[in-house]
mmCIF file of C-alpha atoms in Angstrom:
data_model
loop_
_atom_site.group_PDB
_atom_site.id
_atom_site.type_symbol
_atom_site.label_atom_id
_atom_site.label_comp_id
_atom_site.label_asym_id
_atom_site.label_seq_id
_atom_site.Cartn_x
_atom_site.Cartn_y
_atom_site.Cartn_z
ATOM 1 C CA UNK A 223 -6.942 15.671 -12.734
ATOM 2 C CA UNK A 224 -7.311 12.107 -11.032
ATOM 3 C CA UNK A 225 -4.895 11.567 -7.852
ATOM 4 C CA UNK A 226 -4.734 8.026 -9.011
ATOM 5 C CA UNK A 227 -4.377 6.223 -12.438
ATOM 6 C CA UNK A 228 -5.214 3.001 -13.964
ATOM 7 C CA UNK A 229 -2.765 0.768 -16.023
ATOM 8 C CA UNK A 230 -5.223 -1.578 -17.932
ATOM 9 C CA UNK A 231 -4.007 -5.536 -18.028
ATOM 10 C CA UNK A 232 -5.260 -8.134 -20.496
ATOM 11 C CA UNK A 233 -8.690 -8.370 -20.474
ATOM 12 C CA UNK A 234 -8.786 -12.171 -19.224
ATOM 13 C CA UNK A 235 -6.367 -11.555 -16.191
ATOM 14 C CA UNK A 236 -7.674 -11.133 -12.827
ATOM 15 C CA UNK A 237 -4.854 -9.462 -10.926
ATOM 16 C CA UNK A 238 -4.946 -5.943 -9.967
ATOM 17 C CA UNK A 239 -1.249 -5.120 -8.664
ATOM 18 C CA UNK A 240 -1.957 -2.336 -6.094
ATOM 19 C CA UNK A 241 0.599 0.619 -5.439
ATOM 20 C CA UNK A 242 -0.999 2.563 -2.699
ATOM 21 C CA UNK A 243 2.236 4.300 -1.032
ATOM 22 C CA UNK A 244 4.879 4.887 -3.674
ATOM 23 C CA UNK A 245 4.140 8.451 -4.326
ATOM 24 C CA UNK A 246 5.511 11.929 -2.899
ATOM 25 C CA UNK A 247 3.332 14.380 -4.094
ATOM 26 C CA UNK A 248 1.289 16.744 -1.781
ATOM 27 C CA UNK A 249 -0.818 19.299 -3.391
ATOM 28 C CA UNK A 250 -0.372 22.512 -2.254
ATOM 29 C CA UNK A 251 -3.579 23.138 -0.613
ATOM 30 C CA UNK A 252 -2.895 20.142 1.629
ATOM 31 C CA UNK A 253 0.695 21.123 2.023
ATOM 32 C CA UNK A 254 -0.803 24.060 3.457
ATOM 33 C CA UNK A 255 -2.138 22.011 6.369
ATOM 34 C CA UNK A 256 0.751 20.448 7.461
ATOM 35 C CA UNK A 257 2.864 21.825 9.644
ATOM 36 C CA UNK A 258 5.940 20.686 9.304
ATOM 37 C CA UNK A 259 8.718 22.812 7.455
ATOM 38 C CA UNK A 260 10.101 21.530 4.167
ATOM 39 C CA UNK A 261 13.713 19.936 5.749
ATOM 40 C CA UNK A 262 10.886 18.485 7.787
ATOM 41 C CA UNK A 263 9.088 17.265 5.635
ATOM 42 C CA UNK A 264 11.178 15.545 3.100
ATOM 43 C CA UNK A 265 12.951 13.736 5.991
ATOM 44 C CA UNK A 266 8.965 12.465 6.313
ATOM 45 C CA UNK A 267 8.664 11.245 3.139
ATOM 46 C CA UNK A 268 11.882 9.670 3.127
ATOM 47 C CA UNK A 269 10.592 7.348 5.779
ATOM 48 C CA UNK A 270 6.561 6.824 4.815
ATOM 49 C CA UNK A 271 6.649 6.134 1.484
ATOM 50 C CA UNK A 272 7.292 3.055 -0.373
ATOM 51 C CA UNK A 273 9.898 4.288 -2.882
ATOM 52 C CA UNK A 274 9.908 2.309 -6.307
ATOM 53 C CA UNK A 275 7.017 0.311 -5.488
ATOM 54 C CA UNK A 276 5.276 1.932 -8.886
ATOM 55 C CA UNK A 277 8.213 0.716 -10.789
ATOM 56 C CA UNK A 278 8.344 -2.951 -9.245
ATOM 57 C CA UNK A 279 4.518 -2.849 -10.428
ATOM 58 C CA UNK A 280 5.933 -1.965 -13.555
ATOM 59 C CA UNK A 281 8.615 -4.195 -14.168
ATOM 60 C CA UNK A 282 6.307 -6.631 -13.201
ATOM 61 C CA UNK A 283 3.658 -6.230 -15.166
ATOM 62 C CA UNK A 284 6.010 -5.832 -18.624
ATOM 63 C CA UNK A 285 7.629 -9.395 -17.284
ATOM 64 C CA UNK A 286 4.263 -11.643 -16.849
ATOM 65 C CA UNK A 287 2.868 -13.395 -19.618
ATOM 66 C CA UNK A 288 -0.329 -11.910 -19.052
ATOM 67 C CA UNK A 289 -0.306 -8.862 -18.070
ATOM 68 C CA UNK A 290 -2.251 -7.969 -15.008
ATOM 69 C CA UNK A 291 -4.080 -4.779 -13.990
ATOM 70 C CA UNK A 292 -2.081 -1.916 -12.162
ATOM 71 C CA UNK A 293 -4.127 0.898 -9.759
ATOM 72 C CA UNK A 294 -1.243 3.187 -8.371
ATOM 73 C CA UNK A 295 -1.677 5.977 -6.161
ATOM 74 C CA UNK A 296 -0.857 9.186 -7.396
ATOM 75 C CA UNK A 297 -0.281 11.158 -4.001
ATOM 76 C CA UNK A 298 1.586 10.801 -1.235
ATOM 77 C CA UNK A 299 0.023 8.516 1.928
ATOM 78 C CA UNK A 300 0.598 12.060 3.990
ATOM 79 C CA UNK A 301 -2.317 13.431 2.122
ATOM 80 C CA UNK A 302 -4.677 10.702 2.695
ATOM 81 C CA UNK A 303 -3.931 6.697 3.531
ATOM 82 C CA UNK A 304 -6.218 4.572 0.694
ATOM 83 C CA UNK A 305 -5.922 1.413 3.063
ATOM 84 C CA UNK A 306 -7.166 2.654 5.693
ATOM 85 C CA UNK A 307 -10.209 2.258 7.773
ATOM 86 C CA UNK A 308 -12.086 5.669 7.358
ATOM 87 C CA UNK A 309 -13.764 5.175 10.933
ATOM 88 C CA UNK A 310 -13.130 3.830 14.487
ATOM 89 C CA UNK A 311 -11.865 0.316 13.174
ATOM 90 C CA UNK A 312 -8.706 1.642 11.922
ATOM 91 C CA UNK A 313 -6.116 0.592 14.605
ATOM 92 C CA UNK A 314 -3.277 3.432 13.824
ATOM 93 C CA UNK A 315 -5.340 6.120 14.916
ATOM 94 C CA UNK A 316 -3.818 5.459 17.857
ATOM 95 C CA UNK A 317 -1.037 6.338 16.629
ATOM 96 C CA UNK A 318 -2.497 9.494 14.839
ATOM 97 C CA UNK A 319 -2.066 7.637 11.739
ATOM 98 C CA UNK A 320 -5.387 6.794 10.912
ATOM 99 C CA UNK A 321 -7.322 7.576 7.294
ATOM 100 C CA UNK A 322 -5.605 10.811 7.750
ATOM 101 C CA UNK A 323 -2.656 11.549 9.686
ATOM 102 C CA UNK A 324 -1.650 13.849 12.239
ATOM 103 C CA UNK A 325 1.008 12.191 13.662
ATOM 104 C CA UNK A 326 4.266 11.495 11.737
ATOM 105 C CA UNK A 327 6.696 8.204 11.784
ATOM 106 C CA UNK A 328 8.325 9.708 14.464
ATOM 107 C CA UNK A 329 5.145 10.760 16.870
ATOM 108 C CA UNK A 330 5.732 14.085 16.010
ATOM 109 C CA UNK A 331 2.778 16.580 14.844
ATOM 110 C CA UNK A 332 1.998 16.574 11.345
ATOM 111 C CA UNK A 333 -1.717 18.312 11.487
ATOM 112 C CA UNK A 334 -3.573 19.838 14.683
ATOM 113 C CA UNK A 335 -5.571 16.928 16.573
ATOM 114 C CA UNK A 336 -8.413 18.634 15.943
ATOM 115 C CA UNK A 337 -7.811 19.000 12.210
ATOM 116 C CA UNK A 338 -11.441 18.065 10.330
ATOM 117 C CA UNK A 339 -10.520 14.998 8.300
ATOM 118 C CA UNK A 340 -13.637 15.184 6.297
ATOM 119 C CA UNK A 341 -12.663 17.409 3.169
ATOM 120 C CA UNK A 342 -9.563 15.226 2.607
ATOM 121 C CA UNK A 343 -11.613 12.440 2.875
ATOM 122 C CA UNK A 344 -14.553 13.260 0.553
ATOM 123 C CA UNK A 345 -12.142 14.898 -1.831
ATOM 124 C CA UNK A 346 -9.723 12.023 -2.042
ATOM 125 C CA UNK A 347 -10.301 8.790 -0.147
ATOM 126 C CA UNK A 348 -13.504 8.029 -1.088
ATOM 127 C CA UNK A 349 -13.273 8.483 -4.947
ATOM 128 C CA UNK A 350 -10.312 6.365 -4.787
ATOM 129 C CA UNK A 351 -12.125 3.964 -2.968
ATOM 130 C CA UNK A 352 -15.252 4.087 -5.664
ATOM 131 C CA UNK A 353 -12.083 3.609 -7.872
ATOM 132 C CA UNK A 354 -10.660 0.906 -6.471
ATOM 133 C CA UNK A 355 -14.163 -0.740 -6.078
ATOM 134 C CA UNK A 356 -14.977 -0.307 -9.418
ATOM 135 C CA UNK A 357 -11.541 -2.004 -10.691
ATOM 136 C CA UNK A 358 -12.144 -5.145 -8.375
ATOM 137 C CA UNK A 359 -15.720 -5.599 -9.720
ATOM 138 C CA UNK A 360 -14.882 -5.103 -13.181
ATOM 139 C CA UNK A 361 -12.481 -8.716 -13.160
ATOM 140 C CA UNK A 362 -15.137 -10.301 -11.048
ATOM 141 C CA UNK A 363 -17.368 -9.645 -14.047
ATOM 142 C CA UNK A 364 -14.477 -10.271 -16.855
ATOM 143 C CA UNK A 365 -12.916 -13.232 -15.135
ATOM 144 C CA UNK A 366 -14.998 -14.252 -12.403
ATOM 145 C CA UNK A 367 -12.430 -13.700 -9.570
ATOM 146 C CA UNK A 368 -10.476 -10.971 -8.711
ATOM 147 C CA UNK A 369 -6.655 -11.194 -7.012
ATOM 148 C CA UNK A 370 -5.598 -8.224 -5.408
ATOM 149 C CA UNK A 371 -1.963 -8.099 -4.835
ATOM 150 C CA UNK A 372 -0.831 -5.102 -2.216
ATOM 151 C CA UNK A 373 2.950 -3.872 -3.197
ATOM 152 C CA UNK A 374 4.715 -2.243 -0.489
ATOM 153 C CA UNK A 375 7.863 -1.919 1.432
ATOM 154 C CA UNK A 376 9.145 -1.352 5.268
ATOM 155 C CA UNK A 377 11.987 -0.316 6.697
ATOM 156 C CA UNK A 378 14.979 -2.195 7.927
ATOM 157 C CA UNK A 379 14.435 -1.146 11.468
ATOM 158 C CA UNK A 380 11.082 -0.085 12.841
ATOM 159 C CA UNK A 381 9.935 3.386 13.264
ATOM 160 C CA UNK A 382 8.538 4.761 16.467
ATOM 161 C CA UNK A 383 4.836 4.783 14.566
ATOM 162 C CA UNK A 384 5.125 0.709 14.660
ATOM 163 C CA UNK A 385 2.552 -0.711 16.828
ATOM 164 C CA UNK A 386 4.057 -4.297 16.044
ATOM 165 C CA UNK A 387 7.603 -3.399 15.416
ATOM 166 C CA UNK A 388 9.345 -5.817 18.092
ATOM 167 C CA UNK A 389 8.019 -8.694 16.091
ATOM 168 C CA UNK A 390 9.809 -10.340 12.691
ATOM 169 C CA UNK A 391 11.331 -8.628 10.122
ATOM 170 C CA UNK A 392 11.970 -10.836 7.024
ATOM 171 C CA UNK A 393 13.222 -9.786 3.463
ATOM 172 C CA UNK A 394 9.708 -10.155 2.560
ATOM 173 C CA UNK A 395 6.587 -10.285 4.713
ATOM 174 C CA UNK A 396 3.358 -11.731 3.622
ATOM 175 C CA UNK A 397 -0.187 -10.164 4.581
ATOM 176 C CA UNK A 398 -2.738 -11.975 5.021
ATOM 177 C CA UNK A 399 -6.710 -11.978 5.805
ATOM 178 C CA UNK A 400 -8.202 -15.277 6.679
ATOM 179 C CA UNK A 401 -10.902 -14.848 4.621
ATOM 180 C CA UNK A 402 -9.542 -13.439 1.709
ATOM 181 C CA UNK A 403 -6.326 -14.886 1.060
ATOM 182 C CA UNK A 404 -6.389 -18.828 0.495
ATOM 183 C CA UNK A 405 -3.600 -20.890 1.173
ATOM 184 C CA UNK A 406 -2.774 -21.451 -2.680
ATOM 185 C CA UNK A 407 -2.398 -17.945 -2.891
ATOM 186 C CA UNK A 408 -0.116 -17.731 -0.363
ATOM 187 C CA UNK A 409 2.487 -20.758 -1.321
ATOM 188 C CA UNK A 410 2.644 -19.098 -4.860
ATOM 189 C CA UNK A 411 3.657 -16.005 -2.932
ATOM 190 C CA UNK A 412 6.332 -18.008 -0.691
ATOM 191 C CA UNK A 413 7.484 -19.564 -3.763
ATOM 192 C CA UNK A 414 8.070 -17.003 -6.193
ATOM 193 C CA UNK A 415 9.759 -14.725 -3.298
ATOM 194 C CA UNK A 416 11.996 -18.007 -1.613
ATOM 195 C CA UNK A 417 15.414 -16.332 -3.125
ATOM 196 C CA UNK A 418 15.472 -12.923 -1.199
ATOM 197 C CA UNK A 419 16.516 -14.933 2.262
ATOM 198 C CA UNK A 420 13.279 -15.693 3.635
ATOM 199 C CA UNK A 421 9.764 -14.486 4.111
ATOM 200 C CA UNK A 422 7.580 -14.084 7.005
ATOM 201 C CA UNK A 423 3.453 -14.235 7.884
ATOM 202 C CA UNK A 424 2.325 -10.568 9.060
ATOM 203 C CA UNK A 425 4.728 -8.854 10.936
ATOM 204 C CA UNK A 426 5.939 -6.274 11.113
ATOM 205 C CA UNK A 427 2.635 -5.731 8.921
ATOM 206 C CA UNK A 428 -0.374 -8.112 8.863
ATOM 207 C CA UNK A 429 -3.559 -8.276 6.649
ATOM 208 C CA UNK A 430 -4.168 -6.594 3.064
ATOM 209 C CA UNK A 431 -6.253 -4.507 1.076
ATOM 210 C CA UNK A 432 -9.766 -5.308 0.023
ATOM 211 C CA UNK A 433 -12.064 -2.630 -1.204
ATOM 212 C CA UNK A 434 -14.989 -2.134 1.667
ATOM 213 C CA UNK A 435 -17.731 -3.448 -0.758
ATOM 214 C CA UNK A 436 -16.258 -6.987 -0.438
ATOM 215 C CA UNK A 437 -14.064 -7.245 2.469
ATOM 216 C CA UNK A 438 -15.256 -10.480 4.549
ATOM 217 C CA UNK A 439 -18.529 -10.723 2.143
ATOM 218 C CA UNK A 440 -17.498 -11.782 -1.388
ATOM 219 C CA UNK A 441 -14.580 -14.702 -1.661
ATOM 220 C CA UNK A 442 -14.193 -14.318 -5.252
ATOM 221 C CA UNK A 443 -12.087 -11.645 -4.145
ATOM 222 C CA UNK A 444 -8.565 -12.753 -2.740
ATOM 223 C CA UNK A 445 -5.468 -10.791 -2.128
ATOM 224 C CA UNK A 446 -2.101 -10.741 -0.283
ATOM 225 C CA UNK A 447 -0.113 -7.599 0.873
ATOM 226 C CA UNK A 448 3.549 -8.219 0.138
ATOM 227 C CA UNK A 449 5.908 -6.028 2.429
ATOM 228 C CA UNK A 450 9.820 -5.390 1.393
ATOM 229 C CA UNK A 451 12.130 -5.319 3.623
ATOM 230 C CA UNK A 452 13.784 -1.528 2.077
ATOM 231 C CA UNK A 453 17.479 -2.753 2.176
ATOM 232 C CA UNK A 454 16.643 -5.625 -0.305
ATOM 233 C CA UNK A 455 16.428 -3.350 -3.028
ATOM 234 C CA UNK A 456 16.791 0.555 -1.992
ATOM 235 C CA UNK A 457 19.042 2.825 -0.215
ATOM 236 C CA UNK A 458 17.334 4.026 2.883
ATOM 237 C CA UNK A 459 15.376 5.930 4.128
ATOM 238 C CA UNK A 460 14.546 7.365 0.328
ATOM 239 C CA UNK A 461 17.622 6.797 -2.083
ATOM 240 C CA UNK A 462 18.264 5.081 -5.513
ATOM 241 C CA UNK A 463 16.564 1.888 -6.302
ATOM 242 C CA UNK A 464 19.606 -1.418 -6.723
ATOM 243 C CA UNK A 465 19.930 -4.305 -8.687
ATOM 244 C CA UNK A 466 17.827 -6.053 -5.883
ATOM 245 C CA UNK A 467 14.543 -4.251 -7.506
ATOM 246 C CA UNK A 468 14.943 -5.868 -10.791
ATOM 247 C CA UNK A 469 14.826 -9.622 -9.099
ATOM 248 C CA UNK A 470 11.920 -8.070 -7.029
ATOM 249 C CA UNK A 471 10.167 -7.754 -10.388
ATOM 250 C CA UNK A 472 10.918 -10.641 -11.914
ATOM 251 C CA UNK A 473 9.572 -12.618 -9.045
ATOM 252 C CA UNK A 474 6.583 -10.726 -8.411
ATOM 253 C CA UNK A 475 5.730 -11.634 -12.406
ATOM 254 C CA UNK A 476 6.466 -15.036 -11.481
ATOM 255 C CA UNK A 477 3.626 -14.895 -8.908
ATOM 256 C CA UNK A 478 1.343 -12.933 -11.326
ATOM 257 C CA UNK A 479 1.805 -15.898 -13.628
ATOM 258 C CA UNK A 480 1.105 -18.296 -11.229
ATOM 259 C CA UNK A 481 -2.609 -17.364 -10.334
#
């Protein structure tokens, strides 16, 4: 069974809405390797993941007038993080938060340090990197341009796993990659989300996703990471979804629309 799925969007559209942290499942055999009890750990995933992101891609998708492509993780981050770097780049390993963790929001163990990363990497990040690859190239070769927009959310005030938490923390942040995402791109984005009280350039969280293949090489490829601030449209850390979630998804169709 796949630990990811694939929404198909109208053949002509080249947006691939990207859902990367909405999900709470742990297989067992990885459950096995963390070591935090379950209280523990469902505290955890009240704080990591990015409740109701899946269904904002959702809404979104059955709002726009063409529908555009939807690639949702199917696991939780705590198994392995898609957007990470699998190697040295990746900044939050030092915060024990790289590809996969061993450090929790909180600093506190999740894994041994010396946990091997490599079978949770070659049974789950890669293939959903060959995935995600494989998504991206076929709108290049459908459309001739691919847009991938990264759907996630934050927290109202910043966890002790924040590298950049004493920076900005708008209703929605925009991240950006100055190769990848072109200004165009990013005034739809300001546009579309100008009604949730402001948004904000990369912080708390800068940059966005771009499958390895083509990140800084191919600039047919843009994207945009948009960040929600939780208390726009959730209870936190992990309650019920509000009425905020259903403006979040008709604006987010308003940006599909617009590229």
């Amino acid at each position: 069974m796949s630990s990811f799925r694939l929404v198909p969007g109208a053949g002509d559209s080249p947006v691939v809405l990207h859902v990367p942290h909405s999900s709470r499942e742990i297989p067992e055999p990885v459950r096995r390797g963390i070591e935090l009890d379950d209280a523990a750990l469902t505290i955890e995933l009240d704080h990591i993941t990015d409740a109701h992101t899946a269904a904002l891609s959702a809404a979104a998708a059955d709002a726009a007038a063409l529908r555009p492509w939807q690639f949702v993780n199917g696991l939780s981050r705590l198994v392995v993080d898609p957007e990470r770097f699998p190697d040295g780049r990746e900044e939050m390993l030092a915060a024990g938060m790289g590809a996969v963790y061993t450090r929790t929001t909180h600093r506190e163990r999740l894994r041994p340090e010396d946990a091997d990363p490599q079978p949770l990497l070659d049974r789950y990040f890669h293939p959903y990197a060959r995935a995600m690859t494989a998504v991206v190239a076929d709108r290049l070769a459908a459309t001739g341009r691919a847009v991938v927009i990264d759907v996630h959310s934050y927290p109202t005030a910043p966890l002790p796993y924040e590298l950049h938490g004493d920076g900005p923390r708008p209703p929605v942040c925009l991240g950006t990659d100055a190769f990848h995402t072109p200004p165009g791109l990013l005034a739809a984005a300001e546009r579309a989300f100008a009604g949730f009280g402001g948004t904000g350039r990369d912080s708390p969280f800068a940059g966005t996703y771009v499958p390895l293949d083509f990140h800084r090489r191919d600039p047919r490829v843009s994207a945009l990471m948009i960040e929600i601030r939780r208390d726009v449209y959730m209870t936190e850390p992990g309650g019920p979804a509000g009425p905020g979630l259903d403006r979040l998804g008709a604006a987010l169709a308003q940006l599909v629309d617009s590229l």
